[in-house]
Each structure stands twice: as C-alpha cells, then as structure tokens.
Amino acid sequence: MEGREVRTHPQCAERVLTLNGEGASFTESFCMPQGYNAIAYQLSKPAEVVIRLDPRHSYDARHFGRFFDAESSDGRVIVTYTKKTHASEDSSDGLEEFRLYIAIRFDGGCKLLKRWAEQHYKYDEKRGSQPASRYVFEVCRLKTRGLVISAGFDKGLVEAEAERLFSNYENSNYEKLSMQGIALPQTAQADYINSRIKQHPELIPDGLSPEEIAIAYSCACNSLTGMLVRGSRHGLLAGLPWFFQFWSRDELISAMALASLDMDAAVALLIKNLNASGIDSRIPNRVPSTETRCADSVGWLFLRLSQLTEKLRLSDSQMGLLEKGIANLMSNHERGGLVHSELQETWMDTRAADRKGFCIEIQALTIASYRLLYELTGKDVYKKQADDLIKRVRQAFWNGKTLLDTKDDPVIRPNPFIAAYACPGLLSKAEWVSCFESLLKALWNEWGGLASVDKAITAFVPHDDSEERKSYHNGDSWFWINNLAALAMHKIAGEGFRGYVKKIISASTTEVLYSGALGHHCEISPSNTLRSAGCFCQAWSDAFYIELVNTLFILGNRHGENIRVMRG
C-alpha cells in the first residue's frame, strides 16, 4: 500500500491510498478531536489495519519492563499496558510506574496478534537521533472501515469515550464530534474567509487558489487553538512533538493571532506572563524552567499589551509591574544607553548564532515598551526615553543602507524584520525600503523564504538534517520569521515588495497543506529547498501565518479584533 495524494480539511486529514500493483485506490481520513485523548480513523472501504502500540513518556527510550494484555469482543479491543522498572535500566526492579488503558472500537473483523515487532523510524535515522529503531507491540489486525482509539488511566472512562466517539465518527457526524471545544469552522465563517480572500486577487500567488489559502488559514487556526492548555495550568504549548512546554517567548509571539480567535485566552497568557516577570524584569524562559534565560519575552509582552490595550483592563498593581519592569530592565541590562543580552538569550538561542551583545530586535521591543508606558500613563518621561533610544539605535545600528543585526557584528540576519514589525517608526519608509532590499539580497531563497544568516558567508549551512543541525540558526529558514517579514514588508512598503510577499504566502500555504504534519505549520525548512523540517507543529509559525492572512485578506490593520473564526 502506498500514499498517492494527501488532502487537508478543517475537520480531518485525508490521504488517497493505492494498493500496490492493483491500481485500486481508496481514501483514509483521521482526526484527533480536541478535548479527548483519542484518534478517530475512517476508510472509504474496508481494509486491513494493524494496530501497533508503544505508550511512553516522550524521552523515555527504555526497552524493558513493558507489559501488555489484550482482549477482544464485539468490535472492541481493550488493552492494559503496565510499565514497571527493570534492573538492567533502573535502580529498582519490578516496581509499577503506571498502568494505562487503551480502548479500540471498530466495525468488522479482528485477529489478536499480541506480539513484538521491530519498528524503524526513518526520520530519526536521518537526523541521527537514537534509538532509530525500537520494538513495539502489535495488538491486532482489523478488517474495518473505521475505528476509534482512546487512552487513559481510568478503564471505564476510556471505554465510554471510545464508544461515544465511534458512534459519531462512524456516521461522519463532525458536529457531535465538536462537543467539548473541538475547533471546527462553521460553514458561514468558512465562506466568509473564502470570500474575503477572493476580494484581493492581486495578493493571491500564481498557482494557488483562494480556497487553498482559506483552508490553510482554517487549519492553522485549529492547530494554534489545539495547543492551548486551559484550566489551572493555562498556557500555549510551543510545538509538537518535542516542544511540549510553555515557552514565554513563543506564547507572547503567538498572542496576537490567538487574540483574533480567543481573546480571553490571549489576555490570560499576557497576564500570566506579566505576573511572572522577575526582579530583573526578565520573564522565565520556559515552564518547566531551564538554565537558559530569555532577553526578549518582556519586550514581546509590552508589544502585545500595546496592540491589545483596548481589550485589557490593567489593575493598579499590574501597571506598577510594568513601570517597575522597564526600570529594572534598564537598571540591570543597560550598557551605554542600549539593552544588552547574553549568549543564547534571544530567539536565536544556539551558541553557533553568537549573538551576545546588543541585538536589534531587543532595542526595537524596548522602544515599543516605552511607548506603551507613555500611552498608559501619559508621563512625558517615557516618551522622551523612547525618542532618545530611537536616536541611539539609529546611531549604533543604521549604516545608511540597512540595520545591523547586532551593534558590533556586520553579519546579516533577518532580525531587522522583527524591528520593523515592532517599531516601524525607527526608520523612514525610504530607509525601510533600503533595509529590506539589503536583507533580501543577502537572505532570500527563491522558493519563498529567508535564510537565517547571510548566504554569502562561510558560516552559512544550506541544509543539515542531523540532530545537531548546524544549519539551525546559520542557514535554516524559519516560517514564523518568513511570515513576519511578509507582514512587515506589506505594512511598510505596500506594493514595492508584493512579489516577495506572495512567494512567502505560497510557500507557507503549501507547507501547511501538503507537507510535514498535515494542517499544521512546521518550524523550519532548509534554506536550499522548501521542505518541512524541525518540529512539525509550531505555534509561532501558525500564529504569524494567521496574522499575515488576517492583515492581507480578512482584518486589514484592525489589530486585536476578535473575528471568532473558531468555535471556542
């Protein structure tokens, strides 16, 4: 069996399959309903499906102490998985760590296999990420048109969830599947999005239809809201499969797009990060914490607060936190009138990027911070500090043609685009045009993205698929930056860079729909070709694609308007 065509819909992903040597094709569709620990899978006609299981924590590569039991009856398979310690890999032997129940609900026939089989992981092997093969448990072989798999620690709840979802998914009843918050665009809203995109044919790339942009937009909205964690541990996961933590920078960068989908959730993220700011004004880099510090989260917080200020009601104590935060920022990190950051403290957080010192986006975000405080308090001191910092930044970073990435290093990187987004008043329109032209000359990839470093220098690495990934911040193209750059060029220079903007839209839309994890926007692409790489589902990539489409086609420049595209 081989895949021939892949399609993405708001409700599910679809793949057209061809039986090897027979030419017959059929369609499979699958989705993971939000709010459930389950996956639903359906075929256009009955076929054999083998269920393989390997339940574990993400970074647990232990082989021993894994015990499965399975029983089958009346279209149901119930699996009990017990994980115990093993003397060869643990300090104890035979102690139960957890017990997990997996319910498989299906129509058709079933043969229990209950055997171990070696599974090879080509992507891990390609990246040099070990182990690249692992024994997994083959539970059963089904002859079926559809199934639901549910998992959890309460056997009764797991079985009930599988039954409930199967009864709906069996009939393609997406409306019932949308219970408990699955984000599916309503028909009227989807039609509205499509109609808005069609009103701007001059911005639609050649070879791409309005419907493709509309469906990619809906998928990105669903992807972003799907990474929200609600309740007492409120936050936004940075990405899947391996950025499953709350990264303050990623949350705040994504907050603007999230505000157009779920204003309450976006505001909650801003307030959470405001309350988390430390004595030196820095917001913790990640929850759970890391040793790496974060220099730019506080600036993104101020910027997002300024963009959504009409939707917020800050208390006196929160206002005090903002004023204290900017004072502490300059007290602890100001050097010669500019804001200093250490190695690995910006979003380019690898040592190879070597960005210790004075970074352009940090200065721009600080200017935005002063402007917010002036807007909120009316105190002239903040306006003066913003104006003075603009003068110092222009003197230190503007060379007459472009903005430097860091004050003391001429290496060209795409971060001046962040400065343009955060502080468009830093340069005149003519100066920004010159800056953009210089950046594009050094960084542009014809497929529709920006390299992360000047392609003409020896440090540039066009691609590196290994886990070490030397190209990460020294070549790889980052989709969130590409989408941000398109947004900045469109807002500041309009038609002058429309060709670049359209190519970025084309590349990003293509990646969401036809590459990587279907319906999600990935982290990076190699510079030398458009290809999904890195983390296949990345919140800030989704977010800036949403923000780009909102600005170009749907909302224009109406920041912070909640268009309620998704049902929350």
XYZ file of C-alpha atoms in Angstrom:
568
model
C 0.000 0.000 0.000
C 1.352 3.437 -0.874
C 0.156 7.011 -0.478
C -0.684 8.844 -3.684
C -2.350 12.073 -2.676
C -2.801 13.978 0.549
C -5.600 16.440 1.277
C -6.365 18.519 4.343
C -9.822 19.602 5.502
C -10.811 21.600 8.593
C -12.462 18.515 10.079
C -9.779 15.953 9.314
C -6.798 14.967 7.207
C -7.273 12.696 4.208
C -4.907 10.538 2.197
C -5.695 8.691 -1.024
C -4.075 5.243 -0.924
C -3.261 2.857 -3.744
C -2.926 -0.890 -3.297
C 0.494 -1.942 -4.577
C 0.277 -3.478 -8.028
C -3.525 -3.391 -8.178
C -4.238 0.212 -9.090
C -7.287 0.339 -6.824
C -7.463 3.368 -4.576
C -9.407 4.387 -1.510
C -9.385 7.213 0.986
C -8.438 7.249 4.651
C -9.354 10.097 6.980
C -8.326 10.733 10.558
C -8.630 13.356 13.261
C -7.854 13.879 16.939
C -10.918 15.556 18.482
C -9.891 18.365 20.809
C -10.797 17.640 24.400
C -10.398 13.880 24.038
C -7.443 11.501 24.439
C -8.403 9.785 21.222
C -7.866 9.416 17.492
C -10.630 8.609 15.005
C -9.794 6.851 11.734
C -12.021 6.025 8.767
C -11.614 4.355 5.357
C -13.752 4.704 2.244
C -13.998 0.895 2.086
C -12.920 -2.000 4.324
C -9.197 -2.783 4.503
C -6.723 -4.496 6.813
C -5.325 -2.296 9.562
C -2.628 -3.405 12.035
C -2.590 -1.649 15.417
C 0.896 -1.152 16.908
C 1.371 0.409 20.343
C 4.307 1.971 22.176
C 2.972 4.111 25.062
C 5.682 6.041 26.932
C 6.843 9.436 28.067
C 8.349 11.443 25.223
C 12.006 10.979 26.147
C 11.720 7.525 27.713
C 13.675 5.157 25.461
C 13.848 2.244 27.911
C 13.189 -1.162 26.361
C 12.392 -3.387 29.321
C 9.598 -3.564 31.856
C 6.801 -3.176 29.294
C 3.808 -5.497 29.748
C 0.724 -5.706 27.528
C -2.504 -7.636 27.862
C -5.318 -7.512 25.290
C -8.800 -8.956 24.986
C -11.337 -8.687 22.167
C -15.128 -8.959 21.897
C -17.965 -7.448 19.830
C -16.000 -4.832 17.890
C -13.850 -3.872 20.846
C -10.259 -4.482 21.889
C -9.252 -3.477 25.411
C -5.519 -3.224 26.077
C -3.941 -2.946 29.517
C -0.374 -1.646 29.497
C 1.745 -1.786 32.651
C 5.142 -0.104 32.894
C 7.495 -1.492 35.532
C 11.092 -0.788 36.412
C 13.779 -3.228 35.288
C 17.120 -3.870 36.951
C 19.034 -3.505 33.674
C 17.838 0.083 33.195
C 16.639 1.301 36.609
C 17.759 1.417 40.228
C 14.894 -0.920 41.175
C 13.256 -3.964 39.645
C 9.579 -4.804 39.174
C 8.089 -1.620 40.653
C 4.986 -0.464 38.791
C 5.319 3.067 37.406
C 1.900 3.412 35.799
C -0.938 1.470 34.208
C -2.602 2.688 31.010
C -5.818 1.501 29.364
C -6.367 1.663 25.609
C -9.780 1.024 24.046
C -10.073 0.257 20.324
C -13.621 0.453 18.941
C -14.194 -0.678 15.347
C -16.528 -2.327 12.889
C -15.589 -5.552 11.098
C -13.333 -8.456 12.000
C -10.394 -8.744 14.395
C -7.479 -11.108 14.896
C -5.445 -10.634 18.062
C -1.702 -10.746 17.343
C -0.156 -9.861 20.716
C 3.434 -9.941 19.503
C 6.520 -7.730 19.403
C 7.768 -6.278 16.118
C 10.711 -4.026 15.313
C 9.739 -0.562 14.128
C 12.226 1.562 12.179
C 11.954 5.352 12.351
C 13.376 6.823 9.151
C 13.155 10.446 10.273
C 15.116 9.731 13.473
C 17.646 7.728 11.488
C 18.055 10.603 9.039
C 18.592 13.037 11.921
C 20.997 10.706 13.736
C 18.585 10.657 16.673
C 18.912 7.400 18.573
C 17.294 4.990 19.007
C 16.184 4.943 15.364
C 14.507 1.545 15.795
C 12.505 0.066 18.626
C 10.358 -2.971 19.367
C 6.666 -2.099 19.569
C 3.643 -4.237 20.397
C 1.375 -5.444 17.595
C -2.007 -5.812 19.253
C -4.298 -6.901 16.451
C -5.134 -6.948 12.767
C -8.529 -5.487 11.885
C -10.620 -5.715 8.734
C -12.551 -2.494 9.067
C -13.880 0.733 7.589
C -13.331 2.767 10.713
C -12.103 2.793 14.275
C -11.545 4.964 17.320
C -8.652 4.572 19.769
C -8.971 6.130 23.222
C -6.438 6.036 26.067
C -6.272 6.995 29.728
C -5.783 5.845 33.292
C -9.437 5.084 34.095
C -10.616 1.970 32.261
C -14.306 2.801 32.454
C -13.870 6.345 31.161
C -11.607 5.172 28.337
C -14.138 2.601 27.145
C -17.005 5.090 27.372
C -15.063 7.707 25.409
C -14.274 5.235 22.627
C -17.953 4.230 22.390
C -19.145 7.818 22.278
C -16.689 8.936 19.615
C -17.154 5.832 17.487
C -20.917 6.268 17.302
C -20.415 9.796 15.945
C -17.376 9.308 13.724
C -18.864 6.197 12.140
C -21.517 8.461 10.632
C -19.100 11.332 9.846
C -21.016 13.320 12.450
C -18.495 16.129 12.842
C -20.996 18.355 14.632
C -21.275 15.898 17.519
C -17.532 15.347 17.448
C -17.143 19.089 18.047
C -18.527 18.793 21.564
C -16.235 19.962 24.373
C -14.460 22.524 22.260
C -13.074 20.966 19.091
C -12.404 23.964 16.855
C -14.175 23.472 13.535
C -15.002 26.466 11.309
C -18.708 26.953 10.832
C -19.812 26.872 7.196
C -20.832 30.531 7.171
C -17.492 31.586 8.653
C -15.519 29.445 6.180
C -17.471 31.014 3.312
C -16.740 34.472 4.737
C -12.998 33.785 4.880
C -13.006 32.490 1.318
C -14.965 35.496 0.073
C -12.594 37.939 1.777
C -9.561 36.310 0.177
C -11.206 36.455 -3.260
C -11.594 40.221 -2.866
C -7.797 40.604 -3.124
C -6.739 38.751 -6.298
C -3.631 40.920 -6.553
C -2.266 39.253 -3.388
C -3.031 35.648 -4.348
C 0.112 33.860 -5.596
C 0.151 32.244 -9.024
C -0.688 28.557 -8.854
C -2.553 28.933 -5.569
C -6.323 29.217 -5.230
C -8.241 31.329 -2.708
C -9.708 28.090 -1.368
C -6.231 26.752 -0.586
C -5.323 29.862 1.397
C -8.677 29.700 3.201
C -8.288 26.062 4.175
C -4.644 26.556 5.243
C -5.769 29.501 7.359
C -8.515 27.436 8.995
C -6.052 24.616 9.632
C -3.527 26.995 11.196
C -6.284 28.406 13.437
C -7.257 24.902 14.507
C -3.605 23.970 15.059
C -2.907 27.020 17.229
C -6.005 26.710 19.394
C -5.340 22.984 19.673
C -2.107 23.756 21.539
C -3.916 25.751 24.216
C -3.944 24.198 27.668
C -6.813 25.535 29.742
C -7.532 25.483 33.438
C -5.144 25.989 36.340
C -2.101 25.264 34.144
C -3.148 27.726 31.454
C -0.663 28.124 28.643
C 0.202 27.540 24.998
C 2.421 24.635 24.013
C 5.272 25.842 21.807
C 5.144 22.892 19.436
C 4.751 19.190 18.886
C 6.184 16.609 19.066
C 9.071 17.931 21.169
C 8.331 21.484 22.340
C 5.530 20.384 24.658
C 6.279 23.019 27.310
C 5.187 26.605 27.895
C 7.866 28.895 26.418
C 7.164 32.512 27.321
C 8.629 33.899 24.096
C 6.518 31.568 21.956
C 3.352 32.308 23.929
C 3.784 36.057 23.588
C 4.764 35.975 19.925
C 1.639 33.891 19.258
C -0.697 36.024 21.382
C -1.753 38.434 18.625
C -3.068 35.703 16.344
C -4.637 33.947 19.294
C -6.469 37.160 20.190
C -8.323 37.026 16.864
C -9.542 33.524 17.745
C -9.954 33.526 21.524
C -9.486 36.921 23.156
C -9.952 35.604 26.680
C -7.207 33.006 26.200
C -4.826 35.591 24.728
C -5.418 38.035 27.581
C -4.877 35.242 30.103
C -1.488 34.480 28.517
C -0.464 38.128 28.742
C -1.499 38.461 32.380
C 0.194 35.173 33.294
C 3.492 36.329 31.809
C 3.162 39.802 33.322
C 2.774 38.289 36.766
C 5.778 36.016 36.141
C 8.279 38.818 35.496
C 11.235 38.609 37.842
C 13.198 41.085 39.893
C 15.461 41.868 36.923
C 12.403 42.272 34.634
C 13.112 39.037 32.808
C 10.284 36.528 32.312
C 11.250 32.871 32.840
C 12.224 31.272 29.558
C 10.137 28.137 29.998
C 7.840 26.159 32.268
C 9.284 23.731 33.368
C 12.287 26.019 33.842
C 15.661 25.865 32.090
C 19.038 27.409 32.823
C 18.796 29.471 29.620
C 17.495 32.994 30.224
C 15.231 34.976 27.921
C 16.016 38.557 26.908
C 13.097 39.284 24.602
C 9.952 37.904 26.258
C 9.419 41.079 28.280
C 9.589 43.171 25.098
C 7.091 40.926 23.330
C 4.833 41.226 26.379
C 4.872 45.029 26.186
C 4.318 44.950 22.411
C 1.321 42.627 22.678
C -0.131 44.697 25.520
C 0.173 47.800 23.344
C -1.580 46.092 20.420
C -4.413 44.826 22.617
C -4.612 47.677 25.107
C -8.256 48.453 24.281
C -9.205 44.895 25.247
C -7.394 44.983 28.591
C -8.230 46.403 31.993
C -4.971 46.532 33.912
C -5.116 46.960 37.666
C -3.001 49.495 39.541
C -0.715 46.695 40.718
C -0.265 45.442 37.153
C 0.521 48.958 35.991
C 3.092 49.078 38.759
C 4.628 45.845 37.469
C 5.001 47.368 34.008
C 6.684 50.528 35.262
C 8.902 48.596 37.642
C 9.721 46.134 34.877
C 11.085 48.719 32.457
C 13.045 50.403 35.261
C 14.600 47.097 36.289
C 15.318 46.218 32.666
C 17.445 49.301 32.176
C 18.982 49.086 35.648
C 20.157 45.506 35.116
C 20.785 45.279 31.373
C 21.522 48.786 30.046
C 25.035 49.339 28.706
C 25.888 52.686 27.141
C 22.246 53.530 26.549
C 21.355 50.234 24.813
C 19.926 46.965 26.136
C 22.473 44.166 26.456
C 21.762 40.435 26.236
C 23.958 37.411 26.766
C 24.648 34.431 24.524
C 21.582 32.230 23.896
C 19.144 34.753 25.415
C 17.407 35.792 22.175
C 15.174 33.624 19.975
C 18.338 32.608 18.100
C 19.354 30.638 21.155
C 22.150 28.409 19.851
C 25.797 29.121 20.631
C 26.590 28.958 16.926
C 24.440 32.034 16.318
C 26.865 34.005 18.553
C 24.569 36.985 19.257
C 25.917 38.173 22.594
C 25.760 41.933 22.894
C 23.300 44.473 21.533
C 20.648 42.916 19.276
C 18.423 44.989 17.022
C 15.106 43.330 17.904
C 15.751 43.772 21.648
C 16.209 47.521 21.132
C 13.057 47.789 18.988
C 10.970 45.893 21.533
C 12.292 48.170 24.288
C 11.224 51.245 22.322
C 7.765 49.685 21.987
C 7.771 49.149 25.756
C 8.446 52.820 26.481
C 5.721 53.849 24.055
C 3.193 51.608 25.779
C 4.019 53.136 29.148
C 3.623 56.633 27.715
C 0.253 55.650 26.240
C -0.943 54.143 29.516
C 0.402 56.726 31.961
C 0.740 59.919 29.949
C 4.116 60.512 31.614
C 6.396 62.514 29.325
C 9.461 60.757 30.707
C 8.527 57.584 28.812
C 8.072 59.438 25.529
C 11.475 61.040 25.988
C 13.092 57.690 26.779
C 11.546 56.164 23.641
C 12.715 59.059 21.464
C 16.209 59.012 22.982
C 16.525 55.258 22.459
C 15.474 55.629 18.818
C 18.300 58.136 18.319
C 20.846 55.840 19.972
C 19.679 52.813 17.975
C 19.857 54.701 14.686
C 23.351 55.881 15.543
C 24.553 52.407 16.533
C 22.719 50.177 14.019
C 21.836 52.185 10.902
C 24.700 52.272 8.383
C 22.914 54.247 5.702
C 21.674 51.185 3.823
C 20.443 48.696 6.388
C 20.117 47.948 10.089
C 22.820 45.826 11.658
C 21.714 42.621 13.359
C 23.972 43.313 16.336
C 25.845 46.542 17.037
C 29.354 45.143 16.760
C 28.894 42.444 14.098
C 28.231 43.104 10.383
C 26.790 39.612 9.736
C 23.371 39.930 8.108
C 20.433 38.096 9.695
C 16.653 38.582 9.315
C 16.110 40.173 12.744
C 15.717 43.746 11.398
C 12.364 42.497 10.077
C 11.349 41.979 13.723
C 12.437 45.559 14.404
C 10.265 46.742 11.507
C 7.301 44.841 12.903
C 7.793 46.022 16.496
C 8.870 49.602 15.833
C 8.104 50.797 12.281
C 8.859 54.393 13.327
C 12.518 53.537 13.828
C 13.233 54.353 10.154
C 11.514 56.325 7.423
C 9.691 54.425 4.672
C 12.562 55.088 2.253
C 15.062 53.807 4.802
C 12.998 50.672 5.422
C 12.846 50.027 1.678
C 16.635 50.243 1.523
C 16.924 47.986 4.568
C 14.542 45.374 3.146
C 16.364 45.368 -0.183
C 19.701 44.756 1.543
C 18.271 41.956 3.685
C 16.572 40.249 0.750
C 19.719 40.419 -1.356
C 21.637 38.522 1.333
C 18.958 36.152 2.648
C 16.300 35.452 0.009
C 15.526 31.906 -1.135
C 13.637 31.750 -4.433
C 11.192 29.161 -3.114
C 9.767 31.832 -0.792
C 11.687 32.145 2.468
C 14.614 33.819 4.215
C 17.856 32.194 5.289
C 18.758 32.790 8.924
C 22.197 34.150 8.015
C 23.875 35.759 5.009
C 24.136 33.102 2.289
C 27.456 34.517 1.089
C 29.481 33.876 4.265
C 31.284 30.696 5.290
C 29.092 30.228 8.378
C 26.058 29.632 6.143
C 24.895 25.993 6.075
C 22.285 25.340 3.336
C 20.943 22.192 4.992
C 21.727 19.794 7.808
C 19.227 17.072 8.660
C 21.161 15.707 11.629
C 20.002 16.138 15.215
C 22.956 18.500 15.730
C 21.557 20.670 12.911
C 24.428 23.084 12.303
C 22.130 24.995 9.955
C 19.568 25.773 12.692
C 20.347 29.495 13.066
C 23.052 29.538 10.399
C 21.007 28.813 7.297
C 17.617 27.281 8.018
C 14.571 29.301 7.055
C 12.099 29.891 9.899
C 8.453 30.092 8.903
C 7.477 32.469 11.700
C 10.149 34.897 10.529
C 9.136 34.486 6.873
C 5.512 35.287 7.671
C 6.512 38.191 9.943
C 8.795 39.587 7.225
C 5.985 39.434 4.660
C 3.736 41.248 7.122
C 6.322 43.970 7.770
C 7.039 44.491 4.067
C 3.331 44.676 3.258
C 2.546 47.169 6.027
C 5.506 49.465 5.468
C 6.222 49.300 1.736
C 2.970 48.042 0.214
C 3.240 47.144 -3.458
C 7.011 47.553 -3.571
C 7.680 44.079 -2.187
C 4.468 42.356 -3.277
C 6.333 39.693 -5.264
C 8.237 38.607 -2.157
C 5.093 38.693 -0.017
C 3.216 36.484 -2.486
C 6.051 33.956 -2.636
C 6.101 33.730 1.155
C 2.325 33.209 1.220
C 2.703 30.489 -1.395
C 5.490 28.671 0.454
C 3.774 28.835 3.836
C 0.389 27.756 2.469
C 1.998 24.872 0.605
C 3.800 23.749 3.753
C 0.615 23.766 5.845
C -1.434 21.834 3.294
C 0.923 19.466 1.532
C 3.996 18.821 3.654
C 5.064 17.894 7.168
C 2.194 17.340 9.605
C -0.994 17.907 7.647
C -2.847 21.028 8.694
C -0.020 22.347 10.867
C 2.767 24.832 10.172
C 6.229 23.478 10.919
C 9.242 25.135 12.485
C 11.831 25.416 9.717
C 12.852 24.499 6.188
C 16.356 24.011 4.819
C 17.467 27.148 3.044
C 18.195 25.397 -0.233
C 14.706 23.931 -0.781
C 11.181 24.141 0.589
C 10.825 21.133 2.882
C 9.201 20.641 6.285
C 11.834 20.157 8.982
C 12.423 20.556 12.677
C 9.301 20.472 14.835
C 6.361 19.680 12.561
C 3.736 21.629 14.524
C 4.975 25.022 15.738
C 2.730 27.566 17.462
C 4.502 30.740 16.352
C 4.603 29.543 12.726
C 0.835 29.020 12.862
C 0.406 32.356 14.608
C 2.242 34.530 12.127
C 0.602 32.770 9.183
C -2.760 33.607 10.772
C -1.662 37.196 11.413
C -0.402 37.529 7.836
C -3.646 36.252 6.292
C -5.691 38.364 8.714
C -3.839 41.510 7.654
C -3.681 40.843 3.914
C -7.160 39.477 3.379
C -9.512 39.479 6.364
C -8.999 42.160 9.012
C -6.613 44.580 7.393
C -4.787 46.543 10.088
C -7.517 46.262 12.731
C -5.297 44.864 15.474
C -6.917 42.885 18.226
C -10.304 42.399 16.593
C -11.737 39.040 17.534
C -13.186 37.609 14.329
C -14.395 34.459 16.111
C -13.346 32.218 13.258
C -13.260 29.236 15.574
C -15.846 27.987 17.986
C -14.383 28.045 21.489
